[in-house]
Coordinates of N, CA and C and ligand atoms in Angstrom, one line a residue:
X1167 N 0.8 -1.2 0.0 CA 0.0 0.0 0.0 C 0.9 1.2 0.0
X1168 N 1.8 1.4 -0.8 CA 3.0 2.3 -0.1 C 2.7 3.8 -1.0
X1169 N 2.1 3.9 -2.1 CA 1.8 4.9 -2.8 C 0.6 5.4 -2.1
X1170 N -0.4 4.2 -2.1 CA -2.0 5.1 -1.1 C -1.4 5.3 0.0
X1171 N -1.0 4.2 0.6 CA -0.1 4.6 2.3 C 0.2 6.1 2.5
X1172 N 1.0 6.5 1.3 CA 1.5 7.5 1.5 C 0.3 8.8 1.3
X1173 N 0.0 8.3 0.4 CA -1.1 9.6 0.3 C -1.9 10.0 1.1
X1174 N -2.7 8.6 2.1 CA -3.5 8.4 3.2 C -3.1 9.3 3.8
X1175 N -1.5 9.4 4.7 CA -0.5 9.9 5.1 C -0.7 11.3 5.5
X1176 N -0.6 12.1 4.2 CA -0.8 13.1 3.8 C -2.5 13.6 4.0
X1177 N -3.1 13.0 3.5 CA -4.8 13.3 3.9 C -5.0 13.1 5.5
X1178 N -4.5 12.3 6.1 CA -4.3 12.5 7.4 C -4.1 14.2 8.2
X1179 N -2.4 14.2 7.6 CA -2.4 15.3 8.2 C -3.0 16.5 7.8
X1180 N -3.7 16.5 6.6 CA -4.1 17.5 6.2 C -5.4 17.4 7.1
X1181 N -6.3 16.6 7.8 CA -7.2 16.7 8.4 C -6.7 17.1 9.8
X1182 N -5.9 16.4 10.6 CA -5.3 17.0 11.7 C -5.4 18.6 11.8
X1183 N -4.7 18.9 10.8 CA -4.3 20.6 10.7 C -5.4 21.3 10.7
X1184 N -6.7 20.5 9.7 CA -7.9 21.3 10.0 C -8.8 20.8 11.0
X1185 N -8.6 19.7 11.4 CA -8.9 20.3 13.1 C -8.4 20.7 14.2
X1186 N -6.8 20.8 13.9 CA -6.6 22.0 15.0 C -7.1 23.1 14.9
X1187 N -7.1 23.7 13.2 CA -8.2 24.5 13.1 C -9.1 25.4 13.3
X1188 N -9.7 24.0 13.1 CA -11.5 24.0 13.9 C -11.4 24.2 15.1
X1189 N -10.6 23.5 16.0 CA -10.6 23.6 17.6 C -10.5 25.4 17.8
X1190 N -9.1 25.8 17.0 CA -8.7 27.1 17.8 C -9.5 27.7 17.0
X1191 N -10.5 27.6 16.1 CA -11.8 28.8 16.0 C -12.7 28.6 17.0
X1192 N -12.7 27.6 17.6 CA -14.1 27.2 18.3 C -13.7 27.8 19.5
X1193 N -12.2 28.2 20.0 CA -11.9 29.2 21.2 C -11.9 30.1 20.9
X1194 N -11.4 30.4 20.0 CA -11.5 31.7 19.6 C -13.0 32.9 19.7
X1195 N -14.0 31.7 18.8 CA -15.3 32.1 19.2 C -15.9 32.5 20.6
X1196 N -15.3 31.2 21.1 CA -15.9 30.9 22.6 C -15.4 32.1 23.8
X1197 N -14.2 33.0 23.5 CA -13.4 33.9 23.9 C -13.8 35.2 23.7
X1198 N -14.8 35.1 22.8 CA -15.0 36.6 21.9 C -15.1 37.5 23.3
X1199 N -16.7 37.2 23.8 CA -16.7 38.1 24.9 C -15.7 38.3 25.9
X1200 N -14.8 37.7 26.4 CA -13.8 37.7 26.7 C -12.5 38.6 26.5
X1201 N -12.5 38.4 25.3 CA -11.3 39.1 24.6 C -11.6 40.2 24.0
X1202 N -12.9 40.0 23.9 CA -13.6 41.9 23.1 C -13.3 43.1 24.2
X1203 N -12.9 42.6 25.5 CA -13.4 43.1 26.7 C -14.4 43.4 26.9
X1204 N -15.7 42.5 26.3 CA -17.0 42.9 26.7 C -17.1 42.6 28.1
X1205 N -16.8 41.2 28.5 CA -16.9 40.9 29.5 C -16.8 41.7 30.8
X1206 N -15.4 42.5 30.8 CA -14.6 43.8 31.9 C -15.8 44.9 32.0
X1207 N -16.4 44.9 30.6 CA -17.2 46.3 30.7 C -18.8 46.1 31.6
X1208 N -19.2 44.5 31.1 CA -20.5 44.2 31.9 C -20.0 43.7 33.3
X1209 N -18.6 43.2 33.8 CA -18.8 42.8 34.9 C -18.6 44.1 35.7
X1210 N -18.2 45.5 35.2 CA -18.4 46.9 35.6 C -19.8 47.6 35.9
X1211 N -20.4 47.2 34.6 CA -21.8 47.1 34.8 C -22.8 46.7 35.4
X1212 N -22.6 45.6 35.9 CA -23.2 45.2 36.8 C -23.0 45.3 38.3
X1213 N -21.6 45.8 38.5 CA -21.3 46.5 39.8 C -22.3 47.7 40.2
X1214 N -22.4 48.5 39.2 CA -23.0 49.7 39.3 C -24.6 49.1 39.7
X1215 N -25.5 48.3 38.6 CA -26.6 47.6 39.1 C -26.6 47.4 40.1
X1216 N -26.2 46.7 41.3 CA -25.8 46.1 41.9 C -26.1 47.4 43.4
X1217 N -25.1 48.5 43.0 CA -25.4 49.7 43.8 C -26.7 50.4 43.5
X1218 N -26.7 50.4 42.2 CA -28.4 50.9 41.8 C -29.3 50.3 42.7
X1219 N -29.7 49.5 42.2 CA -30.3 48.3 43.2 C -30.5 49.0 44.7
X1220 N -29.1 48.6 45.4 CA -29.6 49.2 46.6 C -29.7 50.5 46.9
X1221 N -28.9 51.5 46.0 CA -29.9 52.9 46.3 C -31.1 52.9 46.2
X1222 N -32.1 52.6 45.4 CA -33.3 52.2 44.7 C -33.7 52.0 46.1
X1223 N -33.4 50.3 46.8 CA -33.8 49.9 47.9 C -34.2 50.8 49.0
X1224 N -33.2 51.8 49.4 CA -33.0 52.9 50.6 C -34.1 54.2 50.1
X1225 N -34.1 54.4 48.8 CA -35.1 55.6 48.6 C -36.6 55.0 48.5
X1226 N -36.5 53.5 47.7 CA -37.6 53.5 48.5 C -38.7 53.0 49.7
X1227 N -37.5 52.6 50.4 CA -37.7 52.5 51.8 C -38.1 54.0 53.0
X1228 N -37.2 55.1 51.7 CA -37.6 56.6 52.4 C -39.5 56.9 52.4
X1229 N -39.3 56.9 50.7 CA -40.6 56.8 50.1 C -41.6 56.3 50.9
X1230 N -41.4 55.0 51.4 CA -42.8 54.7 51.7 C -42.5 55.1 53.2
X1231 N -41.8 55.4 54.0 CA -42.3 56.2 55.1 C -42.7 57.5 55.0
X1232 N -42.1 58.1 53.8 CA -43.0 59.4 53.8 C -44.7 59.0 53.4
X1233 N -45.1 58.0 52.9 CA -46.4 57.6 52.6 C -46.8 57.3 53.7
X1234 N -46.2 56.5 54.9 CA -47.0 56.5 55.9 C -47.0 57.4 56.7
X1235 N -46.4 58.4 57.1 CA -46.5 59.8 57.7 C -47.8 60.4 57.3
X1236 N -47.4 60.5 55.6 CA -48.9 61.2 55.1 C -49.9 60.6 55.3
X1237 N -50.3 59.1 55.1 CA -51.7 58.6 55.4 C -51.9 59.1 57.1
X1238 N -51.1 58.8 58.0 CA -51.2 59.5 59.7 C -51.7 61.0 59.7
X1239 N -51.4 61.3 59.0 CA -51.5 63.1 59.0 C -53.3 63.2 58.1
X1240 N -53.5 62.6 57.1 CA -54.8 62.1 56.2 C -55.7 62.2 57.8
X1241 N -55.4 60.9 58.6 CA -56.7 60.2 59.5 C -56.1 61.6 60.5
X1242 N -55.5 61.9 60.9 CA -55.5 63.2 62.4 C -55.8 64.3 61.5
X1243 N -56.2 64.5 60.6 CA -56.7 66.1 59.6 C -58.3 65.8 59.8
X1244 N -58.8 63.9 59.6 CA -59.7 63.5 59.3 C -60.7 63.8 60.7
X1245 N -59.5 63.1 61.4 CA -60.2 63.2 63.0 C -60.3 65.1 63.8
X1246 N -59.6 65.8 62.8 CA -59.5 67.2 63.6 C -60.6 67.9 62.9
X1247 N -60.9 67.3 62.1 CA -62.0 68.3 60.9 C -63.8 67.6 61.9
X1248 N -63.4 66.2 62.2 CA -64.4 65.4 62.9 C -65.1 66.4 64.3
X1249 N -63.9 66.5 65.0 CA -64.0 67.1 66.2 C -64.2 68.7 66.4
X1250 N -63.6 69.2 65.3 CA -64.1 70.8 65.1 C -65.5 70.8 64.9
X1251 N -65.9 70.4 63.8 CA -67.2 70.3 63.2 C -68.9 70.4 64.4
X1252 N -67.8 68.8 65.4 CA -68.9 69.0 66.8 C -69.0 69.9 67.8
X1253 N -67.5 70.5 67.6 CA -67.5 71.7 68.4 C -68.2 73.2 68.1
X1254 N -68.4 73.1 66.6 CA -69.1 74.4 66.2 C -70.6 74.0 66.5
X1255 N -70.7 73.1 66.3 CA -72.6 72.8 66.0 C -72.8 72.6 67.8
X1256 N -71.9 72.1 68.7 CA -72.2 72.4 69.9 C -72.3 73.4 71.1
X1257 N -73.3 73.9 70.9 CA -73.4 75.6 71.0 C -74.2 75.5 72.5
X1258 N -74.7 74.4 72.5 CA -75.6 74.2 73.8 C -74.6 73.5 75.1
X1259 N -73.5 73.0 74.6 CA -72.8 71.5 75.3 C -72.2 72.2 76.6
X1260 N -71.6 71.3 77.4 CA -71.1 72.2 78.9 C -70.1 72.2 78.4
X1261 N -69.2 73.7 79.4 CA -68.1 74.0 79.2 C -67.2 72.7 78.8
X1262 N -67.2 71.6 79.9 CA -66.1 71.2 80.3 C -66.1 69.9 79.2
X1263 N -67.1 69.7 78.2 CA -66.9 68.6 76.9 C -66.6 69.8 76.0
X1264 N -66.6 70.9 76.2 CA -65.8 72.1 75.0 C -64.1 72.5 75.1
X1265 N -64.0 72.0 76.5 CA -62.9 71.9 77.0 C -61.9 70.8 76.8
X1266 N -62.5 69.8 76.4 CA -62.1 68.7 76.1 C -62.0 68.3 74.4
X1267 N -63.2 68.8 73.7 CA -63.2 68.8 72.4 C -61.3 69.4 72.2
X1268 N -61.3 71.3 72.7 CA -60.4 71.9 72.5 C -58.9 71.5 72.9
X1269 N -58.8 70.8 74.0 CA -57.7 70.1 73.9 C -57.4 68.9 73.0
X1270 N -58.4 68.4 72.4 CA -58.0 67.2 71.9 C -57.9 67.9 70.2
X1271 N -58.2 69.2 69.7 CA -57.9 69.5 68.7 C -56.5 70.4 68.7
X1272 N -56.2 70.5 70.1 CA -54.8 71.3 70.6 C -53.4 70.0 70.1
X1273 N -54.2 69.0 70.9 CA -53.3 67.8 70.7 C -53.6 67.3 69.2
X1274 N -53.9 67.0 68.7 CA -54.1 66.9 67.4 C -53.4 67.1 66.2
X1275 N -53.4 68.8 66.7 CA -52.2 69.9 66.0 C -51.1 69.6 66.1
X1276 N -50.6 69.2 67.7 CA -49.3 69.1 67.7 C -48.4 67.3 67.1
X1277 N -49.6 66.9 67.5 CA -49.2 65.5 66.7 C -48.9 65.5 65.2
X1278 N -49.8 66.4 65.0 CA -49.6 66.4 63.4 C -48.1 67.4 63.0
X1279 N -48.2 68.3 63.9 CA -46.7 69.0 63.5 C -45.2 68.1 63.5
X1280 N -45.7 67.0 64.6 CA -44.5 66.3 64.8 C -44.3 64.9 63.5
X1281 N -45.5 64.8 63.2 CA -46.0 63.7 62.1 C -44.7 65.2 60.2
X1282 N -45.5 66.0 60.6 CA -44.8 66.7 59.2 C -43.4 67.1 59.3
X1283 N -42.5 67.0 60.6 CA -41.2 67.3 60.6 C -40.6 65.7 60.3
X1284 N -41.1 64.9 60.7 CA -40.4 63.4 60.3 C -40.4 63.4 58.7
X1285 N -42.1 63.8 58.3 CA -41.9 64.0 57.1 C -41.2 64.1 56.2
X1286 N -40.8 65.7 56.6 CA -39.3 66.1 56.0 C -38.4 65.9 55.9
X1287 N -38.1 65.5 57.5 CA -36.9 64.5 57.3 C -36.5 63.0 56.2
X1288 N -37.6 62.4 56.0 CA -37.6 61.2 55.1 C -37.7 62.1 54.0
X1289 N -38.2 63.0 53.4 CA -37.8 63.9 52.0 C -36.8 64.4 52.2
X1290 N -36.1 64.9 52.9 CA -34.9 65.6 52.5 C -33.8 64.1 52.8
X1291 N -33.8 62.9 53.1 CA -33.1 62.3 53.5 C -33.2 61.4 51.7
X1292 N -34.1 61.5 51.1 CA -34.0 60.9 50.0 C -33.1 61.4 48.9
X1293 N -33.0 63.0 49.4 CA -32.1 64.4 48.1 C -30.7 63.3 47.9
X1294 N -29.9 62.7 49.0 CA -28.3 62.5 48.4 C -28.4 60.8 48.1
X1295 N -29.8 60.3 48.0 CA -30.0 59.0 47.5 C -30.4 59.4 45.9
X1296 N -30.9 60.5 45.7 CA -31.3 60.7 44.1 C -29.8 60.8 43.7
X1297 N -29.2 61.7 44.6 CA -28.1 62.1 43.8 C -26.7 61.3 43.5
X1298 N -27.2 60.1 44.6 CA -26.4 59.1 44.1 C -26.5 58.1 43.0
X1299 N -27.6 58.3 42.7 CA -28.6 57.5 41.8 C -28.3 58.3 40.4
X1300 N -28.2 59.9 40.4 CA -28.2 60.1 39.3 C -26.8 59.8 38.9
X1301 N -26.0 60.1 39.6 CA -24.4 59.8 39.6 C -23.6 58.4 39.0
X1302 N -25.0 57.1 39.7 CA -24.5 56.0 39.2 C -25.4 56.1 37.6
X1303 N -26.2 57.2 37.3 CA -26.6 56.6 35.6 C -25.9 57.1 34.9
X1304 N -25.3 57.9 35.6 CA -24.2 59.0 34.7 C -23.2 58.1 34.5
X1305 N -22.5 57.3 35.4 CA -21.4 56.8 35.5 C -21.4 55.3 34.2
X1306 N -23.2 54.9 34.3 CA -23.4 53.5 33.6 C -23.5 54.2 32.1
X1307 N -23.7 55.3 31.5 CA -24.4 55.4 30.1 C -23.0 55.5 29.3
X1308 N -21.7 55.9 29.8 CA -20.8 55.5 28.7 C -20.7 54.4 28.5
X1309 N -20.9 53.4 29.7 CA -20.3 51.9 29.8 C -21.3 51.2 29.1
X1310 N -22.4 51.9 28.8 CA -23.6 51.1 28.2 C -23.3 51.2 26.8
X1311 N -23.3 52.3 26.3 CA -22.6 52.6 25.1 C -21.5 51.7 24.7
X1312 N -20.7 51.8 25.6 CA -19.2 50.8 25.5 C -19.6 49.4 25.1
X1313 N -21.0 49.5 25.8 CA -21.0 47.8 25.8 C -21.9 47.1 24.1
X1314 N -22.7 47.8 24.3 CA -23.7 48.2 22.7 C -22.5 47.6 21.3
X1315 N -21.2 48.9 21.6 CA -20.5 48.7 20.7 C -19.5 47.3 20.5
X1316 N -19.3 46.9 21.5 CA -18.7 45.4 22.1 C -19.5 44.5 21.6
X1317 N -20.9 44.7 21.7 CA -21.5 43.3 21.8 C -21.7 43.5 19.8
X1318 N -22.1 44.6 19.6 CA -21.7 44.5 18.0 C -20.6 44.1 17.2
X1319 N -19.4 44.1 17.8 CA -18.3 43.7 17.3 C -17.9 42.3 17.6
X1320 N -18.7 41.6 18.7 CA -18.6 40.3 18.9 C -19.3 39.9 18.1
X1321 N -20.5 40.2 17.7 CA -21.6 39.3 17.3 C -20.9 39.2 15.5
X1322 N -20.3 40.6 15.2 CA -19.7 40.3 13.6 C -18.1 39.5 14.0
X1323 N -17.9 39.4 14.8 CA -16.2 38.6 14.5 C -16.8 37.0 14.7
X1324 N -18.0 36.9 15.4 CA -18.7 35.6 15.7 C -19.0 35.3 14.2
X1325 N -19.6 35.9 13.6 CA -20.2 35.6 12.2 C -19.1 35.4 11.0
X1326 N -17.6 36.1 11.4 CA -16.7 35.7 10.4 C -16.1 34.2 10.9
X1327 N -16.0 34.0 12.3 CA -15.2 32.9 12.7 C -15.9 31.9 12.2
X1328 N -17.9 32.2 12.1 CA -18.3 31.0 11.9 C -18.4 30.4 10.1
X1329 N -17.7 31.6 9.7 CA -17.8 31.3 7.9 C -16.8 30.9 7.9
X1330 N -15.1 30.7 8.6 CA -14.2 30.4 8.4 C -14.5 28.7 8.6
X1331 N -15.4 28.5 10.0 CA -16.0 27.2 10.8 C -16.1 26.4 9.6
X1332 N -17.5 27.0 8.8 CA -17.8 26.0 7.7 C -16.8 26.0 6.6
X1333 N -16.8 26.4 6.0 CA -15.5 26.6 5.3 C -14.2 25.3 5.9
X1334 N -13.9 25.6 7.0 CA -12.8 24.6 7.3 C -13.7 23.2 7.7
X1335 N -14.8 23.4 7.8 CA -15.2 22.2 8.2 C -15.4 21.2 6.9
X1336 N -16.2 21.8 5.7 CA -15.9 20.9 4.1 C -15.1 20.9 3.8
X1337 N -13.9 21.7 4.0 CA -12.5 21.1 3.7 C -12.1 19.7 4.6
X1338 N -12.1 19.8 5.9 CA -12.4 18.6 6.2 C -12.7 17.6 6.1
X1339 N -14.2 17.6 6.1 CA -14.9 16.3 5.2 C -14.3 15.9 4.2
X1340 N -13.3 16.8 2.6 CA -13.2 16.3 1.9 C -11.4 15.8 2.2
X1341 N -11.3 16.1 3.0 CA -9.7 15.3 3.2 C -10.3 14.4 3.8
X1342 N -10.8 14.3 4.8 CA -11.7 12.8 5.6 C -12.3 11.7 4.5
X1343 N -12.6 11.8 3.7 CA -13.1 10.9 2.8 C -12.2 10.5 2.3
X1344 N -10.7 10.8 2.3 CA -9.9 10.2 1.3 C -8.8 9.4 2.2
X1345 N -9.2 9.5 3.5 CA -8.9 8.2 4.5 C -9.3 7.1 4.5
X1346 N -8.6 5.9 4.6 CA -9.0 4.5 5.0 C -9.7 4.6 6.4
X1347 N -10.8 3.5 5.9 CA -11.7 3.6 7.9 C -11.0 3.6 8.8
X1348 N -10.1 2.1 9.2 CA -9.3 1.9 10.1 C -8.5 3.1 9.8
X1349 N -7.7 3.8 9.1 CA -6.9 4.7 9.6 C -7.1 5.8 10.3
X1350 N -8.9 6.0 10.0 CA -9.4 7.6 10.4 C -10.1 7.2 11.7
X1351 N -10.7 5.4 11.6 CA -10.6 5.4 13.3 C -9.7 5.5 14.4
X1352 N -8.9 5.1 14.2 CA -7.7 4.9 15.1 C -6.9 6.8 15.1
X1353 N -7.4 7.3 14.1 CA -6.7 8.8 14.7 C -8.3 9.1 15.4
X1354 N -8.9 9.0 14.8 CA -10.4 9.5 16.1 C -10.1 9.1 17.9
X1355 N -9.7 7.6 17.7 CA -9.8 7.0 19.0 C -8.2 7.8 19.5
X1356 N -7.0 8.1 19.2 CA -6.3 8.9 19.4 C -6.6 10.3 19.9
X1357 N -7.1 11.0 18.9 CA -7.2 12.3 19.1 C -8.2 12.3 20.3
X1358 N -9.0 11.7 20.1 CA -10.4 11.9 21.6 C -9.5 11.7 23.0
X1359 N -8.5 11.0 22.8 CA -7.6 10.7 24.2 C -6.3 12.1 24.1
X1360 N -5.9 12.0 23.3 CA -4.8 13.2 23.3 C -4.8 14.5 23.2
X1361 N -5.6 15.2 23.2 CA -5.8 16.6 23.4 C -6.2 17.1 22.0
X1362 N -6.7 16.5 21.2 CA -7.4 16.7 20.2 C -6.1 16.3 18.8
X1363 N -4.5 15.9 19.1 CA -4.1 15.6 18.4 C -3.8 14.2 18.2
X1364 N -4.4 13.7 17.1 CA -4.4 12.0 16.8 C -2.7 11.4 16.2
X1365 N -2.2 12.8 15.0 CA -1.5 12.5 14.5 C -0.9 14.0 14.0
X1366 N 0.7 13.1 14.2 CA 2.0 14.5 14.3 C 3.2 13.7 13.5
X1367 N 3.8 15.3 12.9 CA 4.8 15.1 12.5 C 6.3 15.0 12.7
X1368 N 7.1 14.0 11.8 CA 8.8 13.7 12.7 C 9.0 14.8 12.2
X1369 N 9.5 15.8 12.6 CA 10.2 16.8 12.2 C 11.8 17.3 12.8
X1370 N 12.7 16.8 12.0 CA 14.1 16.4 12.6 C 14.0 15.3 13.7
X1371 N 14.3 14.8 14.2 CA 13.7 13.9 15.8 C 13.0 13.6 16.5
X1372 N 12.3 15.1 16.5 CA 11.1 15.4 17.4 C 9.3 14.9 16.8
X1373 N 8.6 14.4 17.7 CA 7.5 14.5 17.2 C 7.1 16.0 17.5
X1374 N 6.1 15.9 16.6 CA 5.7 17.4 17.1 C 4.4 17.4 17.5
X1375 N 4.2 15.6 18.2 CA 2.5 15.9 19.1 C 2.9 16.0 20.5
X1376 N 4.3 15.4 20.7 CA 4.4 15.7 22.4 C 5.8 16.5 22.4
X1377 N 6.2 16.6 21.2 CA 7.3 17.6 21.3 C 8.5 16.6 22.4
X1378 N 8.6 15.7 21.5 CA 9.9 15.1 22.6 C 11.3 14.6 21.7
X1379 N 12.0 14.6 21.7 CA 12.6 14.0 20.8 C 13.0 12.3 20.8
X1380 N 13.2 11.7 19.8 CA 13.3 10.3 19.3 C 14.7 10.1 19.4
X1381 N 15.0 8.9 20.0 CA 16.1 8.2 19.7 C 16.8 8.2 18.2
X1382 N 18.0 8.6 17.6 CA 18.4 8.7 16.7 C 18.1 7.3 15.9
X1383 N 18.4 6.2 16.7 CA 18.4 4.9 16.2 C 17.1 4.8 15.4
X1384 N 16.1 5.3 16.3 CA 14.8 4.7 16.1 C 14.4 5.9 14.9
X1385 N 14.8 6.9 14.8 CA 14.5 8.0 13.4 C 14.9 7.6 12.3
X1386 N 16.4 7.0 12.5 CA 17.4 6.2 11.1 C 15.8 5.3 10.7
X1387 N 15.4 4.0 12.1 CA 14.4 3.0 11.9 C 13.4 3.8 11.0
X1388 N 12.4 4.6 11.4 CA 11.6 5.5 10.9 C 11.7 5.9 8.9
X1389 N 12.7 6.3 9.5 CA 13.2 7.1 7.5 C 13.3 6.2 6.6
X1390 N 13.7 5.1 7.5 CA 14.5 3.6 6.4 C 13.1 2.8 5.6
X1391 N 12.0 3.1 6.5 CA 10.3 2.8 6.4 C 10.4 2.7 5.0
X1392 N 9.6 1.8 4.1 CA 8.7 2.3 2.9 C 7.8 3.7 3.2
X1393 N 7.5 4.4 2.2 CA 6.8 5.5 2.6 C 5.0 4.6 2.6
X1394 N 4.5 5.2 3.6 CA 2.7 4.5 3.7 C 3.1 3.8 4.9
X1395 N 4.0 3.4 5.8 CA 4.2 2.8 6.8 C 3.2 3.2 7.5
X1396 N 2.8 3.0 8.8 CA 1.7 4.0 9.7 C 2.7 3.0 10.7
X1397 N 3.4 4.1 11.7 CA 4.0 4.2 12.9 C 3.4 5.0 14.0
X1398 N 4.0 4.6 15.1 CA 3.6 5.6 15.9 C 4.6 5.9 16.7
X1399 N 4.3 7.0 17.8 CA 5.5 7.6 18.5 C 5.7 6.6 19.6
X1400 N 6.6 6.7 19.7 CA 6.9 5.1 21.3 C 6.4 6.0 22.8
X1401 N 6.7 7.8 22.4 CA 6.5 8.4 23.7 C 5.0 8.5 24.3
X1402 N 3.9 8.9 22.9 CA 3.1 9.8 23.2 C 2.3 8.6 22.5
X1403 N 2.4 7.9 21.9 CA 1.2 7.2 20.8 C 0.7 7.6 19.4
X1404 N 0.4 8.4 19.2 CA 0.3 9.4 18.2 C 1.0 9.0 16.8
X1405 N 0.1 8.9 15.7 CA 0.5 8.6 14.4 C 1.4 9.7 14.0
X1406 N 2.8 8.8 13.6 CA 3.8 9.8 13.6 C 3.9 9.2 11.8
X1407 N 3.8 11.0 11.3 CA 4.5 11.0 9.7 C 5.7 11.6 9.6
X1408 N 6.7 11.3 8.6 CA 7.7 11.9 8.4 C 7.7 13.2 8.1
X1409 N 8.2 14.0 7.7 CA 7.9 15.4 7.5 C 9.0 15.2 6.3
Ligands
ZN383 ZN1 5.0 11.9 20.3

């Protein structure tokens, strides 16, 4: 078989090469966000969410106590409007239930004064939560920008890597077909064990799947081959061709 041997040989490594290929596109791809620095810019971004979020949380935890002040101040406006009302239309009543009405709209008043200073305080305590809030949108809209343009530039280098994909992948197929079964199983069952390389070349001494070098003896053995031999490395296993 020493003519096909050889040419097997040859279609071999011409499949190897395109699936190393294939492999380092498929990281490549897989890297995009990564290497775009998209990744640096959203894992920035979501720091800021992250603060957003709980400023958000604290204002509106302000918020709704200014809601409940106001509904308190709603029912004591409700209950002082209640109690005036009986006080006007009680024109006949004894002093001392007008005396009582009037304290209790005295107290009323001051409850409610004390109900509108908390108030405030939960409003003006919200002012350096907006302003931290506006601060962090300020701080996100370049990064958002940043990111927009990132994610566009992944999505097109993703779209070239994947024309290069097909492309190397029918080139494969058609060196794959010009393999003998057994020879393209045994680099399958190789390569699945070896780090994706089945089959490497002697190049001076060395293989170049584990990069070790060969006994001279055994390289003389090697070269002396008919060409189409199918050898392998003694170190690594790996279908070794001559170079
Ligand atoms: Zn080797």
């Amino acid at each position: 078989m020493s003519d096909a041997g050889a040419d097997a040989l040859e279609h071999l490594l011409a499949v190897q090469d395109l699936d190393t290929t294939l492999t380092q596109l498929q990281h490549r791809r897989d890297a995009l966000v990564e290497s775009s620095g998209l990744a640096a810019v959203e894992a920035e971004l979501s720091g800021l969410a992250a603060e957003r979020a709980q400023a958000e949380g604290r204002r509106d935890a302000l918020a709704a106590t200014q809601k409940g002040l106001e509904d308190q101040i709603g029912v004591l406006d409700g209950r002082r409007a209640e109690v005036e009302r009986r006080m006007y239309a009680a024109t006949g009543s004894a002093a001392r239930d007008l005396q009582a009405m009037n304290d209790e709209v005295r107290h009323l008043t001051e409850r409610r004064s004390e109900l509108e200073e908390l108030e405030l305080v939960a409003m003006l305590d919200q002012e350096p939560v907006d302003a931290e809030l506006a601060t962090l949108a300020e701080r996100a809209a370049p990064l958002e920008a940043r990111a927009a343009e990132l994610r566009a530039e992944v999505a097109r280098s993703a779209q070239e890597i994947d024309a290069e994909l097909v492309a190397a992948q029918a080139a494969r197929a058609e060196q794959a077909a010009n393999l003998p079964p057994a020879l393209a199983e045994r680099y399958e069952t190789l390569r699945a064990r070896l780090k994706g390389t089945g089959a490497a070349r002697l190049v001076g001494n060395r293989c170049s799947g584990c990069h070790l070098e060969l006994p001279s003896v055994e390289v003389e053995r090697i070269r002396a081959l008919p060409p189409g031999e199918i050898i392998s490395c003694d170190q690594c296993g790996r279908i070794l061709v001559p170079a």
